[in-house]
GROMACS .gro file of C-alpha atoms in nm:
model
  482
    1MET     CA    1  -5.969  11.221  -1.106
    2LEU     CA    2  -5.782  11.256  -0.774
    3GLU     CA    3  -5.599  10.927  -0.830
    4ALA     CA    4  -5.499  11.022  -1.185
    5THR     CA    5  -5.372  11.362  -1.068
    6VAL     CA    6  -5.168  11.212  -0.785
    7ARG     CA    7  -5.013  10.950  -1.013
    8TYR     CA    8  -4.924  11.212  -1.273
    9ILE     CA    9  -4.747  11.423  -1.010
   10LEU     CA   10  -4.559  11.122  -0.869
   11ASP     CA   11  -4.455  11.012  -1.218
   12LEU     CA   12  -4.274  11.343  -1.258
   13GLY     CA   13  -4.020  11.217  -1.003
   14ALA     CA   14  -3.833  11.399  -0.727
   15PRO     CA   15  -3.598  11.594  -0.965
   16VAL     CA   16  -3.905  11.766  -1.116
   17MET     CA   17  -4.138  11.770  -0.816
   18MET     CA   18  -3.888  11.921  -0.574
   19PRO     CA   19  -3.801  12.230  -0.788
   20ILE     CA   20  -4.173  12.301  -0.836
   21PHE     CA   21  -4.249  12.257  -0.467
   22ILE     CA   22  -3.947  12.462  -0.350
   23THR     CA   23  -4.030  12.741  -0.597
   24LEU     CA   24  -4.391  12.758  -0.477
   25PHE     CA   25  -4.277  12.736  -0.115
   26GLY     CA   26  -4.038  13.026  -0.173
   27LEU     CA   27  -4.317  13.236  -0.327
   28VAL     CA   28  -4.545  13.165  -0.029
   29LEU     CA   29  -4.261  13.283   0.195
   30LYS     CA   30  -4.234  13.603  -0.018
   31GLN     CA   31  -3.882  13.526  -0.138
   32GLY     CA   32  -3.953  13.665  -0.485
   33MET     CA   33  -3.988  13.479  -0.816
   34ALA     CA   34  -3.622  13.498  -0.923
   35ARG     CA   35  -3.482  13.380  -0.591
   36SER     CA   36  -3.747  13.110  -0.547
   37LEU     CA   37  -3.703  12.975  -0.901
   38ARG     CA   38  -3.325  12.969  -0.867
   39ALA     CA   39  -3.351  12.782  -0.536
   40GLY     CA   40  -3.594  12.531  -0.687
   41LEU     CA   41  -3.381  12.462  -0.994
   42THR     CA   42  -3.067  12.429  -0.780
   43VAL     CA   43  -3.243  12.173  -0.562
   44GLY     CA   44  -3.351  11.983  -0.875
   45VAL     CA   45  -2.992  11.979  -1.004
   46GLY     CA   46  -2.876  11.853  -0.665
   47PHE     CA   47  -3.126  11.567  -0.668
   48VAL     CA   48  -3.025  11.466  -1.021
   49ALA     CA   49  -2.657  11.468  -0.922
   50ILE     CA   50  -2.720  11.266  -0.604
   51GLY     CA   51  -2.922  11.017  -0.808
   52LEU     CA   52  -2.635  10.973  -1.051
   53VAL     CA   53  -2.383  10.908  -0.772
   54VAL     CA   54  -2.613  10.670  -0.581
   55GLY     CA   55  -2.695  10.494  -0.909
   56LEU     CA   56  -2.325  10.445  -0.969
   57LEU     CA   57  -2.289  10.300  -0.621
   58ILE     CA   58  -2.579  10.059  -0.676
   59GLY     CA   59  -2.452   9.954  -1.017
   60VAL     CA   60  -2.109   9.847  -0.897
   61VAL     CA   61  -2.171   9.723  -0.542
   62GLY     CA   62  -2.476   9.504  -0.616
   63PRO     CA   63  -2.315   9.262  -0.864
   64ARG     CA   64  -1.993   9.231  -0.660
   65SER     CA   65  -2.193   9.162  -0.344
   66MET     CA   66  -2.395   8.894  -0.522
   67ALA     CA   67  -2.072   8.732  -0.639
   68PHE     CA   68  -1.951   8.720  -0.278
   69ALA     CA   69  -2.290   8.579  -0.172
   70SER     CA   70  -2.249   8.294  -0.421
   71VAL     CA   71  -1.903   8.223  -0.278
   72LEU     CA   72  -2.060   8.200   0.070
   73GLY     CA   73  -2.314   7.959  -0.071
   74LEU     CA   74  -2.620   8.154   0.046
   75LYS     CA   75  -2.935   7.949  -0.017
   76LEU     CA   76  -3.203   8.187   0.108
   77ASP     CA   77  -3.549   8.193  -0.049
   78VAL     CA   78  -3.657   8.559  -0.012
   79LEU     CA   79  -3.473   8.793  -0.250
   80ASP     CA   80  -3.380   9.151  -0.165
   81VAL     CA   81  -3.496   9.329  -0.483
   82GLY     CA   82  -3.436   9.678  -0.347
   83TRP     CA   83  -3.636   9.976  -0.227
   84PRO     CA   84  -3.779  10.068  -0.573
   85MET     CA   85  -4.020   9.776  -0.551
   86GLY     CA   86  -4.139   9.899  -0.211
   87ALA     CA   87  -4.206  10.242  -0.360
   88ALA     CA   88  -4.377  10.089  -0.663
   89VAL     CA   89  -4.617   9.867  -0.467
   90SER     CA   90  -4.691  10.155  -0.232
   91PHE     CA   91  -4.789  10.399  -0.505
   92ALA     CA   92  -4.980  10.121  -0.685
   93SER     CA   93  -5.186  10.052  -0.371
   94PRO     CA   94  -5.558  10.139  -0.392
   95ILE     CA   95  -5.525  10.373  -0.092
   96SER     CA   96  -5.220  10.570  -0.213
   97ALA     CA   97  -5.430  10.846  -0.370
   98ALA     CA   98  -5.605  10.905  -0.038
   99LEU     CA   99  -5.294  10.879   0.176
  100ILE     CA  100  -5.078  11.141   0.003
  101PRO     CA  101  -5.316  11.432   0.071
  102SER     CA  102  -5.399  11.284   0.413
  103VAL     CA  103  -5.036  11.285   0.526
  104PHE     CA  104  -4.977  11.628   0.373
  105VAL     CA  105  -5.276  11.778   0.556
  106LEU     CA  106  -5.168  11.603   0.877
  107ASN     CA  107  -4.824  11.761   0.845
  108VAL     CA  108  -4.972  12.108   0.790
  109ILE     CA  109  -5.202  12.072   1.092
  110LEU     CA  110  -4.920  11.947   1.316
  111VAL     CA  111  -4.694  12.237   1.216
  112ALA     CA  112  -4.971  12.497   1.245
  113THR     CA  113  -5.061  12.374   1.595
  114ARG     CA  114  -4.694  12.361   1.697
  115VAL     CA  115  -4.708  11.988   1.766
  116THR     CA  116  -4.418  11.934   1.526
  117ARG     CA  117  -4.166  12.159   1.354
  118THR     CA  118  -4.082  11.952   1.046
  119VAL     CA  119  -4.232  12.052   0.711
  120ASP     CA  120  -4.183  11.739   0.500
  121VAL     CA  121  -4.132  11.868   0.145
  122ASP     CA  122  -3.997  11.534   0.024
  123LEU     CA  123  -4.329  11.420  -0.124
  124TRP     CA  124  -4.167  11.134  -0.316
  125ASN     CA  125  -4.072  10.963   0.009
  126TYR     CA  126  -4.431  10.971   0.131
  127TRP     CA  127  -4.421  10.616  -0.004
  128HIS     CA  128  -4.282  10.512   0.335
  129PHE     CA  129  -4.609  10.612   0.500
  130ILE     CA  130  -4.814  10.470   0.213
  131TYR     CA  131  -4.628  10.139   0.249
  132THR     CA  132  -4.755  10.113   0.607
  133GLY     CA  133  -5.110  10.176   0.492
  134ALA     CA  134  -5.077   9.935   0.199
  135LEU     CA  135  -4.954   9.656   0.428
  136ILE     CA  136  -5.237   9.714   0.677
  137HIS     CA  137  -5.492   9.730   0.395
  138ALA     CA  138  -5.362   9.402   0.251
  139ALA     CA  139  -5.365   9.232   0.594
  140THR     CA  140  -5.699   9.365   0.725
  141HIS     CA  141  -5.884   9.464   0.404
  142SER     CA  142  -5.972   9.792   0.578
  143ILE     CA  143  -5.902  10.124   0.405
  144VAL     CA  144  -5.979  10.314   0.727
  145LEU     CA  145  -5.724  10.114   0.928
  146GLY     CA  146  -5.470  10.160   0.648
  147VAL     CA  147  -5.509  10.538   0.651
  148VAL     CA  148  -5.500  10.554   1.033
  149GLY     CA  149  -5.190  10.332   1.048
  150ALA     CA  150  -5.009  10.542   0.788
  151CYS     CA  151  -5.092  10.865   0.969
  152ILE     CA  152  -4.972  10.721   1.303
  153THR     CA  153  -4.643  10.626   1.137
  154ALA     CA  154  -4.612  10.973   0.981
  155PHE     CA  155  -4.680  11.146   1.314
  156ILE     CA  156  -4.410  10.945   1.494
  157VAL     CA  157  -4.162  11.000   1.210
  158PHE     CA  158  -4.224  11.378   1.216
  159LYS     CA  159  -4.159  11.380   1.592
  160LEU     CA  160  -3.842  11.176   1.543
  161ALA     CA  161  -3.731  11.419   1.274
  162ASP     CA  162  -3.781  11.710   1.517
  163TRP     CA  163  -3.590  11.529   1.790
  164THR     CA  164  -3.293  11.442   1.568
  165ALA     CA  165  -3.272  11.779   1.387
  166PRO     CA  166  -2.999  11.907   1.625
  167ALA     CA  167  -2.775  11.621   1.512
  168ILE     CA  168  -2.838  11.717   1.150
  169GLU     CA  169  -2.722  12.070   1.232
  170HIS     CA  170  -2.432  12.008   1.470
  171HIS     CA  171  -2.300  11.673   1.343
  172PHE     CA  172  -2.374  11.696   0.971
  173GLY     CA  173  -2.359  12.077   0.944
  174LEU     CA  174  -2.705  12.132   0.792
  175PRO     CA  175  -2.896  12.390   1.000
  176GLY     CA  176  -3.271  12.408   0.960
  177ILE     CA  177  -3.293  12.058   0.808
  178SER     CA  178  -3.452  11.740   0.945
  179LEU     CA  179  -3.483  11.390   0.800
  180PRO     CA  180  -3.837  11.244   0.820
  181HIS     CA  181  -3.703  10.942   0.632
  182THR     CA  182  -3.874  10.643   0.789
  183GLU     CA  183  -3.620  10.364   0.734
  184SER     CA  184  -3.341  10.589   0.864
  185VAL     CA  185  -3.481  10.799   1.147
  186ASN     CA  186  -3.695  10.522   1.299
  187TRP     CA  187  -3.372  10.362   1.425
  188ALA     CA  188  -3.248  10.674   1.603
  189PRO     CA  189  -3.392  10.601   1.953
  190LEU     CA  190  -3.252  10.247   1.955
  191MET     CA  191  -2.913  10.363   1.826
  192TYR     CA  192  -2.884  10.635   2.090
  193ALA     CA  193  -2.984  10.380   2.354
  194LEU     CA  194  -2.710  10.142   2.234
  195GLU     CA  195  -2.459  10.427   2.231
  196ARG     CA  196  -2.552  10.519   2.588
  197ILE     CA  197  -2.496  10.158   2.697
  198GLU     CA  198  -2.166  10.128   2.507
  199ARG     CA  199  -2.028  10.440   2.673
  200ARG     CA  200  -2.047  10.246   3.000
  201ILE     CA  201  -1.871   9.931   2.877
  202PRO     CA  202  -1.504   9.922   2.983
  203GLY     CA  203  -1.274   9.898   2.685
  204LEU     CA  204  -1.537   9.972   2.422
  205SER     CA  205  -1.599  10.318   2.567
  206LYS     CA  206  -1.230  10.404   2.514
  207LEU     CA  207  -1.205  10.283   2.156
  208GLU     CA  208  -1.237  10.572   1.917
  209ILE     CA  209  -1.163  10.595   1.547
  210ARG     CA  210  -1.286  10.887   1.341
  211PRO     CA  211  -1.209  10.994   0.986
  212GLU     CA  212  -1.017  11.295   1.115
  213THR     CA  213  -0.817  11.067   1.348
  214ILE     CA  214  -0.727  10.843   1.056
  215ARG     CA  215  -0.620  11.145   0.853
  216GLY     CA  216  -0.411  11.270   1.144
  217ARG     CA  217  -0.229  10.938   1.184
  218LEU     CA  218  -0.203  10.831   0.822
  219GLY     CA  219  -0.166  11.171   0.659
  220ILE     CA  220  -0.272  11.175   0.295
  221MET     CA  221  -0.358  10.803   0.312
  222GLY     CA  222  -0.630  10.883   0.562
  223GLU     CA  223  -0.820  11.117   0.331
  224PRO     CA  224  -1.167  11.014   0.206
  225ILE     CA  225  -1.040  10.943  -0.144
  226PHE     CA  226  -0.795  10.682  -0.013
  227MET     CA  227  -1.043  10.543   0.241
  228GLY     CA  228  -1.293  10.495  -0.040
  229ALA     CA  229  -1.033  10.327  -0.258
  230ALA     CA  230  -0.929  10.089   0.021
  231LEU     CA  231  -1.286   9.990   0.107
  232GLY     CA  232  -1.376   9.953  -0.261
  233ALA     CA  233  -1.074   9.729  -0.315
  234LEU     CA  234  -1.185   9.515  -0.019
  235ILE     CA  235  -1.535   9.465  -0.161
  236GLY     CA  236  -1.392   9.402  -0.507
  237ALA     CA  237  -1.147   9.143  -0.374
  238LEU     CA  238  -1.422   8.959  -0.185
  239GLY     CA  239  -1.656   8.970  -0.484
  240GLY     CA  240  -1.379   8.844  -0.712
  241ILE     CA  241  -1.280   8.541  -0.504
  242SER     CA  242  -1.416   8.305  -0.770
  243LEU     CA  243  -1.201   8.475  -1.034
  244TRP     CA  244  -0.892   8.428  -0.817
  245ARG     CA  245  -0.974   8.062  -0.763
  246GLU     CA  246  -1.004   8.018  -1.139
  247HIS     CA  247  -0.658   8.179  -1.178
  248ARG     CA  248  -0.808   8.465  -1.378
  249TYR     CA  249  -0.580   8.715  -1.211
  250GLY     CA  250  -0.621   8.981  -1.479
  251ALA     CA  251  -0.999   8.980  -1.443
  252TRP     CA  252  -0.964   8.979  -1.062
  253PHE     CA  253  -0.736   9.284  -1.074
  254LYS     CA  254  -0.985   9.463  -1.299
  255GLU     CA  255  -1.265   9.397  -1.049
  256VAL     CA  256  -1.059   9.523  -0.755
  257SER     CA  257  -0.922   9.832  -0.927
  258THR     CA  258  -1.257   9.929  -1.082
  259LEU     CA  259  -1.438   9.917  -0.750
  260ALA     CA  260  -1.152  10.095  -0.572
  261VAL     CA  261  -1.164  10.391  -0.810
  262THR     CA  262  -1.546  10.394  -0.808
  263MET     CA  263  -1.569  10.404  -0.429
  264ALA     CA  264  -1.303  10.676  -0.416
  265ALA     CA  265  -1.512  10.876  -0.661
  266VAL     CA  266  -1.830  10.827  -0.455
  267LEU     CA  267  -1.668  10.947  -0.131
  268ILE     CA  268  -1.532  11.256  -0.304
  269VAL     CA  269  -1.823  11.345  -0.531
  270LEU     CA  270  -2.120  11.277  -0.301
  271PRO     CA  271  -2.043  11.557  -0.049
  272LYS     CA  272  -1.997  11.798  -0.340
  273VAL     CA  273  -2.333  11.722  -0.499
  274VAL     CA  274  -2.501  11.747  -0.159
  275ALA     CA  275  -2.349  12.095  -0.133
  276ILE     CA  276  -2.529  12.186  -0.458
  277LEU     CA  277  -2.857  12.070  -0.309
  278MET     CA  278  -2.800  12.271   0.006
  279GLU     CA  279  -2.717  12.582  -0.197
  280GLY     CA  280  -3.078  12.579  -0.311
  281LEU     CA  281  -3.232  12.478   0.020
  282ILE     CA  282  -3.058  12.714   0.259
  283PRO     CA  283  -3.220  13.038   0.128
  284VAL     CA  284  -3.565  12.877   0.144
  285SER     CA  285  -3.496  12.734   0.489
  286GLU     CA  286  -3.380  13.070   0.620
  287GLY     CA  287  -3.679  13.243   0.461
  288ALA     CA  288  -3.917  12.992   0.617
  289ARG     CA  289  -3.769  13.040   0.962
  290GLU     CA  290  -3.789  13.418   0.933
  291TYR     CA  291  -4.147  13.395   0.805
  292LEU     CA  292  -4.253  13.183   1.102
  293ARG     CA  293  -4.067  13.396   1.355
  294LYS     CA  294  -4.292  13.685   1.257
  295ARG     CA  295  -4.617  13.487   1.261
  296LEU     CA  296  -4.541  13.222   1.522
  297PRO     CA  297  -4.285  13.377   1.760
  298GLY     CA  298  -4.047  13.123   1.908
  299HIS     CA  299  -4.150  12.850   1.663
  300ASP     CA  300  -3.871  12.767   1.417
  301LEU     CA  301  -3.939  12.504   1.157
  302PHE     CA  302  -3.726  12.239   0.989
  303ILE     CA  303  -3.732  12.149   0.621
  304GLY     CA  304  -3.777  11.771   0.595
  305LEU     CA  305  -3.561  11.602   0.330
  306ASP     CA  306  -3.442  11.264   0.206
  307ALA     CA  307  -3.164  11.114   0.421
  308ALA     CA  308  -2.949  11.100   0.106
  309VAL     CA  309  -2.838  11.456   0.182
  310VAL     CA  310  -2.610  11.326   0.461
  311PHE     CA  311  -2.495  10.998   0.302
  312GLY     CA  312  -2.163  11.150   0.207
  313HIS     CA  313  -2.037  11.193   0.564
  314PRO     CA  314  -1.700  11.010   0.563
  315ALA     CA  315  -1.764  10.803   0.878
  316ASN     CA  316  -2.108  10.699   0.755
  317MET     CA  317  -1.979  10.589   0.414
  318ALA     CA  318  -1.682  10.404   0.564
  319VAL     CA  319  -1.899  10.207   0.807
  320ALA     CA  320  -2.160  10.136   0.537
  321LEU     CA  321  -1.902   9.993   0.298
  322LEU     CA  322  -1.751   9.777   0.573
  323CYS     CA  323  -2.102   9.646   0.642
  324VAL     CA  324  -2.152   9.510   0.289
  325PRO     CA  325  -1.959   9.183   0.341
  326ILE     CA  326  -2.060   9.172   0.709
  327MET     CA  327  -2.430   9.184   0.617
  328LEU     CA  328  -2.387   8.881   0.391
  329VAL     CA  329  -2.212   8.684   0.666
  330VAL     CA  330  -2.481   8.780   0.920
  331ALA     CA  331  -2.749   8.667   0.672
  332VAL     CA  332  -2.584   8.323   0.660
  333LEU     CA  333  -2.553   8.282   1.036
  334LEU     CA  334  -2.874   8.446   1.163
  335PRO     CA  335  -3.138   8.193   1.276
  336GLY     CA  336  -3.480   8.261   1.125
  337ASN     CA  337  -3.349   8.474   0.839
  338ARG     CA  338  -3.464   8.390   0.487
  339LEU     CA  339  -3.376   8.720   0.316
  340LEU     CA  340  -3.086   8.717   0.070
  341PRO     CA  341  -2.925   9.065   0.076
  342PHE     CA  342  -2.865   9.193  -0.276
  343ALA     CA  343  -3.002   9.510  -0.435
  344ASP     CA  344  -3.012   9.725  -0.119
  345LEU     CA  345  -2.656   9.647  -0.011
  346ALA     CA  346  -2.552   9.960  -0.198
  347THR     CA  347  -2.796  10.170   0.008
  348LEU     CA  348  -2.658  10.063   0.346
  349PRO     CA  349  -2.550  10.426   0.415
  350CYS     CA  350  -2.922  10.495   0.467
  351PHE     CA  351  -2.976  10.215   0.719
  352VAL     CA  352  -2.658  10.266   0.927
  353LEU     CA  353  -2.690  10.645   0.930
  354TRP     CA  354  -2.803  10.681   1.291
  355ALA     CA  355  -2.580  10.397   1.408
  356VAL     CA  356  -2.287  10.624   1.317
  357ALA     CA  357  -2.447  10.959   1.402
  358ALA     CA  358  -2.534  10.843   1.755
  359SER     CA  359  -2.163  10.789   1.820
  360ARG     CA  360  -2.087  11.128   1.659
  361GLY     CA  361  -1.872  10.969   1.392
  362ASN     CA  362  -1.686  10.720   1.613
  363MET     CA  363  -1.642  10.442   1.357
  364VAL     CA  364  -1.578  10.170   1.618
  365ARG     CA  365  -1.906  10.208   1.808
  366GLY     CA  366  -2.079  10.308   1.485
  367LEU     CA  367  -1.979   9.975   1.329
  368VAL     CA  368  -2.091   9.782   1.640
  369ASN     CA  369  -2.429   9.959   1.630
  370ALA     CA  370  -2.462   9.895   1.257
  371ILE     CA  371  -2.394   9.522   1.296
  372LEU     CA  372  -2.652   9.498   1.575
  373VAL     CA  373  -2.916   9.674   1.363
  374MET     CA  374  -2.861   9.423   1.082
  375VAL     CA  375  -3.031   9.152   1.287
  376PRO     CA  376  -3.378   9.311   1.314
  377ILE     CA  377  -3.353   9.440   0.956
  378LEU     CA  378  -3.310   9.086   0.825
  379TRP     CA  379  -3.586   8.947   1.048
  380ILE     CA  380  -3.833   9.223   0.958
  381GLY     CA  381  -3.743   9.195   0.589
  382THR     CA  382  -3.815   8.822   0.606
  383SER     CA  383  -4.141   8.883   0.794
  384LEU     CA  384  -4.268   9.136   0.538
  385GLY     CA  385  -4.183   8.914   0.240
  386PRO     CA  386  -4.523   8.743   0.200
  387LEU     CA  387  -4.732   9.063   0.220
  388THR     CA  388  -4.492   9.258  -0.003
  389THR     CA  389  -4.496   8.981  -0.263
  390GLU     CA  390  -4.877   8.977  -0.248
  391LEU     CA  391  -4.886   9.354  -0.303
  392ALA     CA  392  -4.647   9.320  -0.598
  393HIS     CA  393  -4.855   9.047  -0.764
  394THR     CA  394  -5.180   9.237  -0.705
  395ALA     CA  395  -5.039   9.554  -0.860
  396GLY     CA  396  -4.864   9.368  -1.142
  397VAL     CA  397  -4.529   9.508  -1.025
  398ARG     CA  398  -4.211   9.326  -1.119
  399PRO     CA  399  -3.872   9.420  -0.968
  400GLU     CA  400  -3.737   9.542  -1.301
  401ALA     CA  401  -3.375   9.589  -1.196
  402THR     CA  402  -3.342   9.220  -1.107
  403THR     CA  403  -3.614   9.055  -1.317
  404GLN     CA  404  -3.402   8.762  -1.433
  405LEU     CA  405  -3.283   8.678  -1.083
  406ALA     CA  406  -3.619   8.759  -0.921
  407SER     CA  407  -3.792   8.502  -1.140
  408GLN     CA  408  -3.601   8.233  -0.950
  409TYR     CA  409  -3.763   8.334  -0.619
  410GLN     CA  410  -4.118   8.290  -0.490
  411GLU     CA  411  -4.098   8.579  -0.242
  412TRP     CA  412  -3.952   8.930  -0.269
  413SER     CA  413  -3.861   9.177   0.000
  414ALA     CA  414  -3.577   9.425   0.061
  415LEU     CA  415  -3.330   9.537   0.324
  416ASP     CA  416  -3.495   9.877   0.294
  417LEU     CA  417  -3.834   9.730   0.382
  418GLY     CA  418  -3.673   9.541   0.671
  419SER     CA  419  -3.550   9.874   0.799
  420HIS     CA  420  -3.910   9.993   0.844
  421ILE     CA  421  -3.937   9.895   1.211
  422LEU     CA  422  -4.213  10.148   1.289
  423PRO     CA  423  -4.440  10.031   1.002
  424TRP     CA  424  -4.377   9.670   1.111
  425ILE     CA  425  -4.482   9.753   1.469
  426VAL     CA  426  -4.795   9.941   1.355
  427LEU     CA  427  -4.890   9.667   1.107
  428ASN     CA  428  -4.879   9.393   1.368
  429LEU     CA  429  -5.048   9.600   1.640
  430PHE     CA  430  -5.339   9.639   1.399
  431GLN     CA  431  -5.380   9.260   1.399
  432PRO     CA  432  -5.466   9.166   1.761
  433GLY     CA  433  -5.472   8.800   1.851
  434THR     CA  434  -5.196   8.702   1.610
  435PRO     CA  435  -4.843   8.593   1.718
  436GLY     CA  436  -4.710   8.903   1.543
  437PHE     CA  437  -4.923   9.124   1.767
  438TRP     CA  438  -4.748   9.012   2.085
  439ARG     CA  439  -4.403   9.041   1.927
  440ALA     CA  440  -4.483   9.390   1.802
  441LEU     CA  441  -4.624   9.489   2.142
  442ALA     CA  442  -4.303   9.378   2.314
  443VAL     CA  443  -4.084   9.555   2.058
  444GLY     CA  444  -4.304   9.866   2.079
  445VAL     CA  445  -4.267   9.883   2.458
  446ILE     CA  446  -3.889   9.846   2.427
  447TYR     CA  447  -3.883  10.109   2.152
  448ALA     CA  448  -4.087  10.360   2.352
  449GLY     CA  449  -3.881  10.292   2.664
  450ALA     CA  450  -3.555  10.343   2.473
  451TRP     CA  451  -3.678  10.673   2.328
  452TYR     CA  452  -3.790  10.797   2.670
  453TRP     CA  453  -3.456  10.693   2.820
  454VAL     CA  454  -3.251  10.888   2.564
  455ARG     CA  455  -3.491  11.178   2.512
  456GLY     CA  456  -3.234  11.423   2.653
  457GLU     CA  457  -2.938  11.287   2.456
  458MET     CA  458  -2.949  11.561   2.191
  459ARG     CA  459  -2.916  11.834   2.452
  460ALA     CA  460  -2.639  11.645   2.631
  461GLN     CA  461  -2.455  11.564   2.309
  462TYR     CA  462  -2.449  11.917   2.171
  463ARG     CA  463  -2.465  12.128   2.489
  464ASN     CA  464  -2.115  12.273   2.452
  465GLU     CA  465  -2.168  12.380   2.091
  466ILE     CA  466  -2.509  12.532   2.171
  467ASP     CA  467  -2.373  12.721   2.472
  468GLU     CA  468  -2.093  12.861   2.256
  469LEU     CA  469  -2.357  12.992   2.013
  470GLY     CA  470  -2.537  13.153   2.305
  471GLY     CA  471  -2.879  13.000   2.250
  472THR     CA  472  -3.096  12.690   2.276
  473ASN     CA  473  -3.377  12.756   2.029
  474ASP     CA  474  -3.298  12.442   1.830
  475ILE     CA  475  -3.313  12.215   2.133
  476ASP     CA  476  -3.580  12.309   2.382
  477GLU     CA  477  -3.749  12.129   2.666
  478THR     CA  478  -4.039  12.031   2.438
  479ASP     CA  479  -3.798  11.840   2.215
  480GLU     CA  480  -3.657  11.653   2.512
  481ASP     CA  481  -4.001  11.545   2.624
  482SER     CA  482  -4.105  11.428   2.275
   0.00000   0.00000   0.00000
């Protein structure tokens, strides 16, 4: 009964689940039926609109990237079939029905006891935590270890979301919001550590290119619409190399111009649809904070959302689009990589998010950070291929978006799954005595050390803005020590 209920709710999808959850949340916070329902429906509209824009991005970037991959002659034997397969095998796992309420209850307990401040309302993306549990269950055949591993991952992600919330407010302009989005936020400590190192490198520390700088120097040509067009034309030209070689210049021009206009549209439309989403969330967020101020003085909370709400930041999109061809080249040259980037190339804005945010929109250091993070993503994606393929076969899941191509490969994985560094660490630490255990232990020590080293970066990065506002209640000493 529990499993059937959970699956029914999940099948409704985020555009339906989120309005229901936000409406109920608003009623609990005594916002009134009319205001709560309007907020919920507005959030649902925002999610539908974001889905349409991201779907457009996936539909045009994927095929062009694959065409460029064929030009490079990539002969890799693990196919990137995209994040939807990861979500599908997670929800199809035998322990998913137990993990969703487990993580939800954990979140409530952590917030009630003031251990964390993030209320993760993005139930759809609980699949990130379930994926950890599903991997551990498949590797150890232990449901208990799977549940414990998933809850450990969730706890760390909630703490990371708390720690990075000031950047969401001061850099992205979304107060009261955090991003407990595993494959994004789990890179934040390493990205801030890299940024701290790069600030001390002569030459690199002085290089600075931001979207506003480009607009200032190039005028109208530096606006997001023209940046999107230029980057889209670049990807289209690379993907259409074979057409040029075949002297099909008309078809080549169509490829280039189509992608140029599409990318221009994405960079213009995405921030606007995110604004619709925030129109619904802000009243609920403000109501939640006021509600808690009365009952838990001095304890503000953050509403946890999908990282898609900040994809549209111009610097993030520009770096992500530049990384599409770079990722393919890195995949060719990287020793030990077997993963062929494909479906998730269009979702690179998710993976490079904190590479850019750590540099506060400096596209030079953001691009350097993004390129460096590609290496572990490819290695982890390759490493998780066998278990992910096993989960897919067990659940009878086929990567529907790429079925014809996927049939040519014996193993499936995804760049998105490769971006799950925390689940990879937890998975391998739950298998002592294996070679993966010692690798994960080493990476875990480095990860923890990097986070401890940069724990005060949020306060340092946004001190001036906070002082101007005359308060520090979004960045306190507890956050620094987390």
